[in-house]
CSV table of C-alpha atoms and ligand atoms in Angstrom, one decimal:
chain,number,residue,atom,x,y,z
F,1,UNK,CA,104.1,138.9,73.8
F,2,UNK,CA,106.9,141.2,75.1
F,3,UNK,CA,109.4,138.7,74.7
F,4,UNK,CA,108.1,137.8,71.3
F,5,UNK,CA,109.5,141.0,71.0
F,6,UNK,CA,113.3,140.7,71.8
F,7,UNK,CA,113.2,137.6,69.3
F,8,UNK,CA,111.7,138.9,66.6
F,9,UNK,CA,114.4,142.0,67.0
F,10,UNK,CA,117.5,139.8,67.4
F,11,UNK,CA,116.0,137.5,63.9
F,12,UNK,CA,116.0,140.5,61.5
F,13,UNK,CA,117.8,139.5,59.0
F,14,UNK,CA,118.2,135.9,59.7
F,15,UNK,CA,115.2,135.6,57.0
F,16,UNK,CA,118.0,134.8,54.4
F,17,UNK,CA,119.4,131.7,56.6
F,18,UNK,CA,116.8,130.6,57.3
F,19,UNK,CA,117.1,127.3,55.4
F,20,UNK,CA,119.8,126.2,57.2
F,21,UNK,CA,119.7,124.2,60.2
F,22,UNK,CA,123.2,126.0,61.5
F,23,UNK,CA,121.5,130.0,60.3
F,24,UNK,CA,120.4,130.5,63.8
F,25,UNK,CA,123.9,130.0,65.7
F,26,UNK,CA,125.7,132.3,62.9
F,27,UNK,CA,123.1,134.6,63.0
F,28,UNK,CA,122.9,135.3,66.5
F,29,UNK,CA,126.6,135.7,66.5
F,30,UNK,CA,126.5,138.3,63.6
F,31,UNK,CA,123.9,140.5,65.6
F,32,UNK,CA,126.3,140.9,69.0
F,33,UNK,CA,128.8,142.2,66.8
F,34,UNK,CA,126.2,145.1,65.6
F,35,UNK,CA,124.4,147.1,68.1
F,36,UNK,CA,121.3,144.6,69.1
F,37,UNK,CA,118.8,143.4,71.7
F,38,UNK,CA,120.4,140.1,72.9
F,39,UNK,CA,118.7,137.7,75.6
F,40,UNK,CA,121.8,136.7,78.2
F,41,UNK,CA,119.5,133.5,78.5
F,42,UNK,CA,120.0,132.8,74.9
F,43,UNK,CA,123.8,133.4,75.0
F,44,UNK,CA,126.6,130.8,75.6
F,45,UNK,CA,130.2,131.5,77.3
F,46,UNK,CA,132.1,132.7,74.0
F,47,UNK,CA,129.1,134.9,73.3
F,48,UNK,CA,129.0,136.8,76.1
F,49,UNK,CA,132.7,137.0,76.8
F,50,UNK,CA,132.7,138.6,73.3
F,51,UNK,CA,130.7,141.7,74.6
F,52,UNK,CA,132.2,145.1,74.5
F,53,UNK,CA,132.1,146.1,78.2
F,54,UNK,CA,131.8,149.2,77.7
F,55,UNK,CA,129.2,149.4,75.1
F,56,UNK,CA,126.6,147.1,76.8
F,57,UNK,CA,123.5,148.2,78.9
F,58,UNK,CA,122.6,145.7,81.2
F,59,UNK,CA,118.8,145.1,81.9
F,60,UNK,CA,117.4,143.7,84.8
F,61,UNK,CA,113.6,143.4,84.5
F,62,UNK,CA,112.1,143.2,88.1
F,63,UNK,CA,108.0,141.8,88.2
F,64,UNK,CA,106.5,141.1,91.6
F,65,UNK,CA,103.0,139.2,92.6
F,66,UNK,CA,101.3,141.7,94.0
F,67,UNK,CA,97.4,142.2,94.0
F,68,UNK,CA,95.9,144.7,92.6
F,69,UNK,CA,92.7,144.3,93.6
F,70,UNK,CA,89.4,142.0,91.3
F,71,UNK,CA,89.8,143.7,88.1
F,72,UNK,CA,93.6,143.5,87.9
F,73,UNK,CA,96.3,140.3,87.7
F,74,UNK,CA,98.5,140.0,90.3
F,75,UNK,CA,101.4,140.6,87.9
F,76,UNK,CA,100.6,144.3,86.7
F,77,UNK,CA,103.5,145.4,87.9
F,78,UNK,CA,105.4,143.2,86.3
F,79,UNK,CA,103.6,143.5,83.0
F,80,UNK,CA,104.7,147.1,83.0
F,81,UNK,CA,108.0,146.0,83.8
F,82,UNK,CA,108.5,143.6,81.3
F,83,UNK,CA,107.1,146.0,78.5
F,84,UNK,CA,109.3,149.0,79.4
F,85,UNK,CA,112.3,146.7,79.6
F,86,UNK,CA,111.7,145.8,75.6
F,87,UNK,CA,110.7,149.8,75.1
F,88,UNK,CA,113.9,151.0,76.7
F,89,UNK,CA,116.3,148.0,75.1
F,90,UNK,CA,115.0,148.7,71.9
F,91,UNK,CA,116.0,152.8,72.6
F,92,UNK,CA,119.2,152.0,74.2
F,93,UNK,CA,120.5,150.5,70.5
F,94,UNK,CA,118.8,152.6,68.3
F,95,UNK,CA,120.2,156.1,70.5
F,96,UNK,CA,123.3,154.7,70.8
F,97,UNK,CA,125.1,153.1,67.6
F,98,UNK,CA,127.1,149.9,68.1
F,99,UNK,CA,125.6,149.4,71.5
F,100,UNK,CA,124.2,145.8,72.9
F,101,UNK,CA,121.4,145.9,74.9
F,102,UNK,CA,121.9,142.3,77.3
F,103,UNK,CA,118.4,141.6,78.8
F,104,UNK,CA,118.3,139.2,81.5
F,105,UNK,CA,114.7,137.5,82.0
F,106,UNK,CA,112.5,138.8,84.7
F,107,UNK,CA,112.8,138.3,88.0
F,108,UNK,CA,109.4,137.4,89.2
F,109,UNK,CA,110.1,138.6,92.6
F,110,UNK,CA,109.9,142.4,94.8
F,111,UNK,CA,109.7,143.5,98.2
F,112,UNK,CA,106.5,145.4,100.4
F,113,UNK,CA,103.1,144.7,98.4
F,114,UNK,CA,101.0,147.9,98.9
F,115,UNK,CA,98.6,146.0,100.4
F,116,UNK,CA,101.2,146.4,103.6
F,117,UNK,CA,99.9,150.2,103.3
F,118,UNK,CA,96.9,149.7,105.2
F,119,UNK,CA,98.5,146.9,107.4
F,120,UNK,CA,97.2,144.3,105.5
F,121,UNK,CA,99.9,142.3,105.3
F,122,UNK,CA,98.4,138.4,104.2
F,123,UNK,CA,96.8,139.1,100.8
F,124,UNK,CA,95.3,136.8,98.1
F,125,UNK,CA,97.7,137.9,94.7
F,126,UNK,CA,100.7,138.9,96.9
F,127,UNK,CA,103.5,137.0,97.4
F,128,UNK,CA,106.7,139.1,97.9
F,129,UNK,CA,110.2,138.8,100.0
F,130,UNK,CA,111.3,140.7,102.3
F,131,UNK,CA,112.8,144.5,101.6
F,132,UNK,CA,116.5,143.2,102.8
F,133,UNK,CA,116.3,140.2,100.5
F,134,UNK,CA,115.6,142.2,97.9
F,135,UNK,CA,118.0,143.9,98.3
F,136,UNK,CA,121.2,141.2,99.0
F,137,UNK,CA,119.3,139.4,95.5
F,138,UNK,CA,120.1,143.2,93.3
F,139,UNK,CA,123.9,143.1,95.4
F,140,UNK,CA,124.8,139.8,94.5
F,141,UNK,CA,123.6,140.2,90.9
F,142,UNK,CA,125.7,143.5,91.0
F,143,UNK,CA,128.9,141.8,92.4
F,144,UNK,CA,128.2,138.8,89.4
F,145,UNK,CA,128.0,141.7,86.7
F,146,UNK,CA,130.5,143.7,88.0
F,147,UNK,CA,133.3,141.3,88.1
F,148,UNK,CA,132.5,140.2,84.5
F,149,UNK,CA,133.2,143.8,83.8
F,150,UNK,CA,129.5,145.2,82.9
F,151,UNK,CA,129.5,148.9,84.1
F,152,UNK,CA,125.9,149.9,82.4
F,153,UNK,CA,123.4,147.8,84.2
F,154,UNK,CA,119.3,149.4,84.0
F,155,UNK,CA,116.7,148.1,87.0
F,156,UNK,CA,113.6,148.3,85.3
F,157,UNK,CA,111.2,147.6,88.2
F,158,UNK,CA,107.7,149.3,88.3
F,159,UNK,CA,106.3,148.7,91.6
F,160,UNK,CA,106.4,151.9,94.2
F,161,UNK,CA,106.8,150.9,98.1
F,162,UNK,CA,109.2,152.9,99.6
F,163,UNK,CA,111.3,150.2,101.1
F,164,UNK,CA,111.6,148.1,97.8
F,165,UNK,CA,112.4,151.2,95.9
F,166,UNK,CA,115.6,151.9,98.8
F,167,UNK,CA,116.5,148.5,98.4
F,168,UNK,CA,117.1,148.2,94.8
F,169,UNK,CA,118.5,152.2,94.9
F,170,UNK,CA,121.2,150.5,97.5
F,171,UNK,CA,122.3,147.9,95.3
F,172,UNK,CA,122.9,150.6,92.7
F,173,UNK,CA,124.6,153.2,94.8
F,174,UNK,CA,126.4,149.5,95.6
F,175,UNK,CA,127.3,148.9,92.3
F,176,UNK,CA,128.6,152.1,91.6
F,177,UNK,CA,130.8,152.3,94.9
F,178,UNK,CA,132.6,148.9,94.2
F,179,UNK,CA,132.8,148.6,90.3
F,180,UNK,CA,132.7,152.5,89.3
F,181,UNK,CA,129.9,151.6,87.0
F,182,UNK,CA,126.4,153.0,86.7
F,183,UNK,CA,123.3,150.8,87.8
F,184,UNK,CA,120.0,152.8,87.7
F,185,UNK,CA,117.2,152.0,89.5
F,186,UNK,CA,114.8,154.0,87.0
F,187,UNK,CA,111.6,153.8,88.7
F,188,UNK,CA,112.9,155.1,91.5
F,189,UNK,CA,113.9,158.3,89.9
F,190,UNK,CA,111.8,161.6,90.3
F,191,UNK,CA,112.0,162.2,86.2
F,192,UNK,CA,110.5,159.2,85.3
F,193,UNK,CA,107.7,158.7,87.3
F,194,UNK,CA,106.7,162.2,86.2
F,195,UNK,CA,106.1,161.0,83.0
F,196,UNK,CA,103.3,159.1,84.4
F,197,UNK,CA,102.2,161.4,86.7
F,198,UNK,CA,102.1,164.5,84.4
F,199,UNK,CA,100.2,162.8,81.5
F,200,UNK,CA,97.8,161.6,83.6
F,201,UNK,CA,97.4,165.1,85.8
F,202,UNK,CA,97.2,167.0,82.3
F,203,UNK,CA,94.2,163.8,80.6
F,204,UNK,CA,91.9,163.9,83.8
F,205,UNK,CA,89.0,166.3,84.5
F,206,UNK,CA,88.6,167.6,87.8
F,207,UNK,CA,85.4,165.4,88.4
F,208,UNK,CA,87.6,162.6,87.1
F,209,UNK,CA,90.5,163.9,90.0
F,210,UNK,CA,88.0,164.2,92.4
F,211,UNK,CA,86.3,160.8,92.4
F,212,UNK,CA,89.8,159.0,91.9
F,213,UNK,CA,91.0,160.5,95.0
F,214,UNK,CA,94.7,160.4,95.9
F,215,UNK,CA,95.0,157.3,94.1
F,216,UNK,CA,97.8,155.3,95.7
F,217,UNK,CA,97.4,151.7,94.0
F,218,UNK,CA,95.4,150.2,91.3
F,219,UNK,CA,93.5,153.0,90.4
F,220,UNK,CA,92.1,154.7,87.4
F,221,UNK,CA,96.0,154.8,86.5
F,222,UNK,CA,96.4,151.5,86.5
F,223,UNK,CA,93.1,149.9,85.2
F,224,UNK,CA,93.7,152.2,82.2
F,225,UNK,CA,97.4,151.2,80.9
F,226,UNK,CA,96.6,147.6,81.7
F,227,UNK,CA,93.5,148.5,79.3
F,228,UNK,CA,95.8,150.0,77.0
F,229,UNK,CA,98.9,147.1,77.2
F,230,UNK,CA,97.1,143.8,78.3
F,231,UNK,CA,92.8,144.4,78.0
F,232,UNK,CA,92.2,140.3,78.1
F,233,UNK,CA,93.8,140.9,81.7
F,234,UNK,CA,91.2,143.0,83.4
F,235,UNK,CA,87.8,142.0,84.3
F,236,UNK,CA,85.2,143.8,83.2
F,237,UNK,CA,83.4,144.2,86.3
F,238,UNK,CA,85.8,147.3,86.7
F,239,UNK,CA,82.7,149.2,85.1
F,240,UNK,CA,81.0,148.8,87.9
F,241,UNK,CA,83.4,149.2,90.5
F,242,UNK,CA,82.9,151.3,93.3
F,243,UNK,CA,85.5,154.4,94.1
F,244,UNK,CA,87.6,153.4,97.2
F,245,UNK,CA,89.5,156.2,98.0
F,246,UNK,CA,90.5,159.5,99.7
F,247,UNK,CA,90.2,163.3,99.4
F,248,UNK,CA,94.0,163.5,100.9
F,249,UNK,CA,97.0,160.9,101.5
F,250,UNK,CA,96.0,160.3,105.4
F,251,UNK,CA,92.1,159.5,103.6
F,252,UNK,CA,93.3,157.3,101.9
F,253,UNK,CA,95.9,155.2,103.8
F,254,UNK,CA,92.8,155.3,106.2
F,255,UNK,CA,90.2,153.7,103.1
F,256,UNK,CA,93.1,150.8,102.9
F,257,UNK,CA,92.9,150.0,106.6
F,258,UNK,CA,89.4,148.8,106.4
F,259,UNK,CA,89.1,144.5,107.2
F,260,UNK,CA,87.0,144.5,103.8
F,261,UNK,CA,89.4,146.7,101.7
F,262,UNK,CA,89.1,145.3,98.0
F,263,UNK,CA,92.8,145.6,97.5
F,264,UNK,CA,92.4,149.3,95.3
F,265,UNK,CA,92.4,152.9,95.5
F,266,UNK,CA,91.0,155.0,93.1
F,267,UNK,CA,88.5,154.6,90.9
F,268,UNK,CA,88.6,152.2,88.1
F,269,UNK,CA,85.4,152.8,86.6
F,270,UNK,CA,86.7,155.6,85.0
F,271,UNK,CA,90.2,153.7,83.3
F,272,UNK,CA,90.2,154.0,79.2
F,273,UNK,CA,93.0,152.4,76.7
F,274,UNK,CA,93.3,156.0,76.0
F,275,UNK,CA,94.6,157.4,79.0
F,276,UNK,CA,96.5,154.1,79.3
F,277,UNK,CA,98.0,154.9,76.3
F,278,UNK,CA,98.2,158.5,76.3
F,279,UNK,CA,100.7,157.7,80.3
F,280,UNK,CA,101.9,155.0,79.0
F,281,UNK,CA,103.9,156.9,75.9
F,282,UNK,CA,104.6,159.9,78.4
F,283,UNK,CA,106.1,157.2,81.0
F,284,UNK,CA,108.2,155.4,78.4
F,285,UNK,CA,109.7,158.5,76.8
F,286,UNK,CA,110.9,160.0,80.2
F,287,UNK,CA,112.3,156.5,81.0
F,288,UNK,CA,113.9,156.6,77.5
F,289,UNK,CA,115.5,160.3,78.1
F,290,UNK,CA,116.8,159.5,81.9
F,291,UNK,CA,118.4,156.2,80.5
F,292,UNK,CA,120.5,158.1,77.4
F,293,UNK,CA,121.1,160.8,79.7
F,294,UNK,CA,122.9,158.1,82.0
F,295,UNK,CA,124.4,156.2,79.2
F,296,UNK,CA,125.6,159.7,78.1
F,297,UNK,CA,127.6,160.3,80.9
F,298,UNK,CA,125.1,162.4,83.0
F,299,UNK,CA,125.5,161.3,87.1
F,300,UNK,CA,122.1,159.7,88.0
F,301,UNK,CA,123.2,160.6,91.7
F,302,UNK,CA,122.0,164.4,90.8
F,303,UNK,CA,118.6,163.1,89.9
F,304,UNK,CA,115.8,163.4,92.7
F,305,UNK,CA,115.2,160.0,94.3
F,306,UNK,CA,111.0,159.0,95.0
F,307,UNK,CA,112.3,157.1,97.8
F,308,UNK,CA,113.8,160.6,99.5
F,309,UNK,CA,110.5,162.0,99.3
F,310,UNK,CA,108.4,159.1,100.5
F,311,UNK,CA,110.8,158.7,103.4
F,312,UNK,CA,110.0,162.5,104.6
F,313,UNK,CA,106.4,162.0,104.9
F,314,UNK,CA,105.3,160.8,108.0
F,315,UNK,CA,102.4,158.3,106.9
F,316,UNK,CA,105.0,156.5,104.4
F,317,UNK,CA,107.4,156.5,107.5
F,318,UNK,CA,104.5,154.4,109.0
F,319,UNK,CA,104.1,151.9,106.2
F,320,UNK,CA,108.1,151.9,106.3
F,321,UNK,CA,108.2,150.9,110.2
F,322,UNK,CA,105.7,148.2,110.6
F,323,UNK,CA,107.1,146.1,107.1
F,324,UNK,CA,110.5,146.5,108.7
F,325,UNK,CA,108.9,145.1,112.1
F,326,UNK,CA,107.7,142.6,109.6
F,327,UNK,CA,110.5,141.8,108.0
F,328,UNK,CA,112.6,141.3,111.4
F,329,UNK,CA,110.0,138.8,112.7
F,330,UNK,CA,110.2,137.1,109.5
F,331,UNK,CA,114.1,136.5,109.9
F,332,UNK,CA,113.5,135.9,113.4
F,333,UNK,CA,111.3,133.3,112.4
F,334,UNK,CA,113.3,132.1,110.2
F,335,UNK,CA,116.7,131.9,112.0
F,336,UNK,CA,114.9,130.1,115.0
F,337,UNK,CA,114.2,127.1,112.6
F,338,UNK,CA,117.3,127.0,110.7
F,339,UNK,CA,119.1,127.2,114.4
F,340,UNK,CA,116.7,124.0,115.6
F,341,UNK,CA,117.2,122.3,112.1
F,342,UNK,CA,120.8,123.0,110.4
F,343,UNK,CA,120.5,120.2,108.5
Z,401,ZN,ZN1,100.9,148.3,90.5
C-alpha cells in the first residue's frame, strides 16, 4: 500500500499522457527535473546520472523478520519502516523546493532480534544477520552512493537492538568520514524516538503504565500503531492476551528469559488505532523536523545517540555481549566451512 504511494506521487500529472504508450518514460523524466519522490528501482543510467547531487536525499528503507510475538507479523518493523520512509520522502520535497527524494526499495534484512534479550536466540518469525554484516551491507551501500556523488543519504530503519542501531550509526559516521556527506541513521537518534515515546507517555493512564510494564518489545506500543497502520495484520486474540512484563528494566529482561516466553512485553490488550495513531503522528513529525534540520545544514553528530545510552546500562551491555559471542561463533562457523570447502 506504501509503495502504491511513491507511484501515485511520481504519476501526478501524467493523467494528461496518459493515452500514449511513450507518456510514462517522458513523464517520469519531467518529474526528476521538479522536486519529486523517485524510485532508484524505476530509474535507468541517464536518469539517475541526471540527479542534482546536491539536492537529492537518499533513502534507504531497512525492514527486518523479527517476531513480535502471536498477535503481530514478523515484519512490524519493517511495516513502520516502510511507511515512515514514504512520510519522510514526501516531507523532504515538499520542505525543500526543487529537491529529489531517491528511494531505494527495502532491505528486508537487520541485525539482533529482541528476542536475543532474554537469550532466546532461535525464534519462529526471526530471521536476521549478524550485527557486523549489517553493518559491512550499510558501508558498502555507502561507498556505492558516495562515489556516485550522493551526500544526503536517510537510514530509515525502525527496529531498536543496541548492536544493529551501532552498526548502521557506523556506516553513517562512515559515510561522513570518507565522502563529507551526511548519512543519518534516524531511528537511532534521541529526538526521534521521543516522538514515540512522549505521545505515548502523555496518551497512557497510570493503570494503563502500570500493567504495560517497562515495555521493551511488542507491547501496547506496538499492537496499537500496527492497529492504527496495518489492523488486517494483528490477530485478534490480542484482546485476550495476557500482560508479560516487568515493574523495572531488570523485571522485565527477567519475564523474556522464561523457556515459554510468548515473544512480547507489555500488554497488548490494552493497544487502540487511537494511541497508534495519536504515536504514530508524534513519531513521524519528530522524524520530519530531525531530517530538515539535517538537510538544513544542522550537524547530526550534536544530536544524542540511543545507542550511547543503551551501551551505559549494564543489562543492555548483557544483551550486547552474548549476540556478539553469537555473532563470532557464527563466523567461526562459517569460516571453518568455507576453509574445508573453497570451492
Ligand atoms: Zn518492533
Amino acid at each position: 500500500m506504501e509503495r502504491e504511494g511513491f507511484t501515485e506521487r511520481r504519476s501526478k500529472g501524467c493523467e494528461d499522457l496518459r493515452i500514449a504508450l511513450f507518456a510514462l518514460p517522458l513523464c517520469l523524466s519531467a518529474s526528476i527535473a521538479g522536486a519529486q519522490v523517485v524510485r532508484v528501482a524505476d530509474l535507468n543510467t541517464a536518469q539517475i546520472r541526471a540527479l542534482d547531487r546536491t539536492k537529492t536525499v537518499v533513502f534507504l528503507p531497512g525492514g527486518m523478520l523479527e517476531e513480535h510475538g502471536p498477535y503481530l507479523p514478523a515484519f512490524t518493523d519493517g511495516i513502520l519502516s516502510e511507511r515512515l520512509t514514504d512520510e519522510l520522502a514526501r516531507a523532504a520535497v515538499a520542505k525543500k523546493p526543487g529537491w529529489t527524494a531517491l528511494v531505494f526499495p527495502q532491505m528486508p534484512v537487520g541485525a539482533s532480534g529482541s528476542n536475543e534479550l532474554g537469550g532466546h536466540f532461535v525464534f519462529p518469525g526471526t530471521y536476521v544477520v549478524r550485527p557486523t554484516t549489517l553493518r559491512a551491507m550499510y558501508m558498502d551501500l555507502a561507498a556505492e552512493l558516495g562515489d556516485q556523488g550522493f551526500r544526503w543519504i536517510m537510514v530509515v530503519h525502525v527496529h531498536g537492538a543496541p548492536l544493529h542501531i551501532r552498526a548502521l550509526d557506523q556506516a553513517g559516521d562512515f559515510f561522513h568520514d570518507t565522502y563529507g556527506g551526511r548519512m543519518v541513521n534516524l531511528w537511532g537518534l534521541v529526538p526521534v524516538l521521543s516522538g514515540w515515546g512522549n505521545a505515548l507517555g502523555a496518551a497512557m493512564t497510570d493503570a494503563e503504565k502500570k500493567e504495560d510494564g517497562v515495555s521493551l518489545h511488542g507491547g501496547m506500543d506496538e499492537h496499537s500503531l500496527m492497529l492504527h497502520l496495518k489492523p488486517e495484520l494483528v490477530s485478534p486474540g490480542y484482546k485476550q492476551a495476557a500482560a508479560v512484563t516487568g515493574q523495572t528494566l531488570a523485571e522485565s529482561f527477567n519475564a523474556a528469559k522464561a523457556a515459554d516466553w510468548p515473544g512480547y512485553l507489555g500488554s497488548p490488550r490494552l493497544a487502540t488505532a487511537a494511541l497508534g495513531k495519536k504515536t504514530w503522528d508524534s513519531f513521524s513529525a519528530a522524524a520530519v523536523e530531525q531530517m530538515i534540520a539535517v538537510l538544513n545544514g544542522a550537524d547530526p553528530s550534536q544530536f544524542q545517540r540511543y545507542a550511547d545510552l543503551l551501551e551505559k546500562n549494564p543489562l543492555y551491555q548483557g544483551w550486547i555481549t552474548s549476540t556478539t559471542a553469537h555473532d563470532e561463533a557464527l563466523d567461526a562457523k562459517e569460516k571453518a566451512w568455507i576453509a574445508r570447502k573453497p570451492r
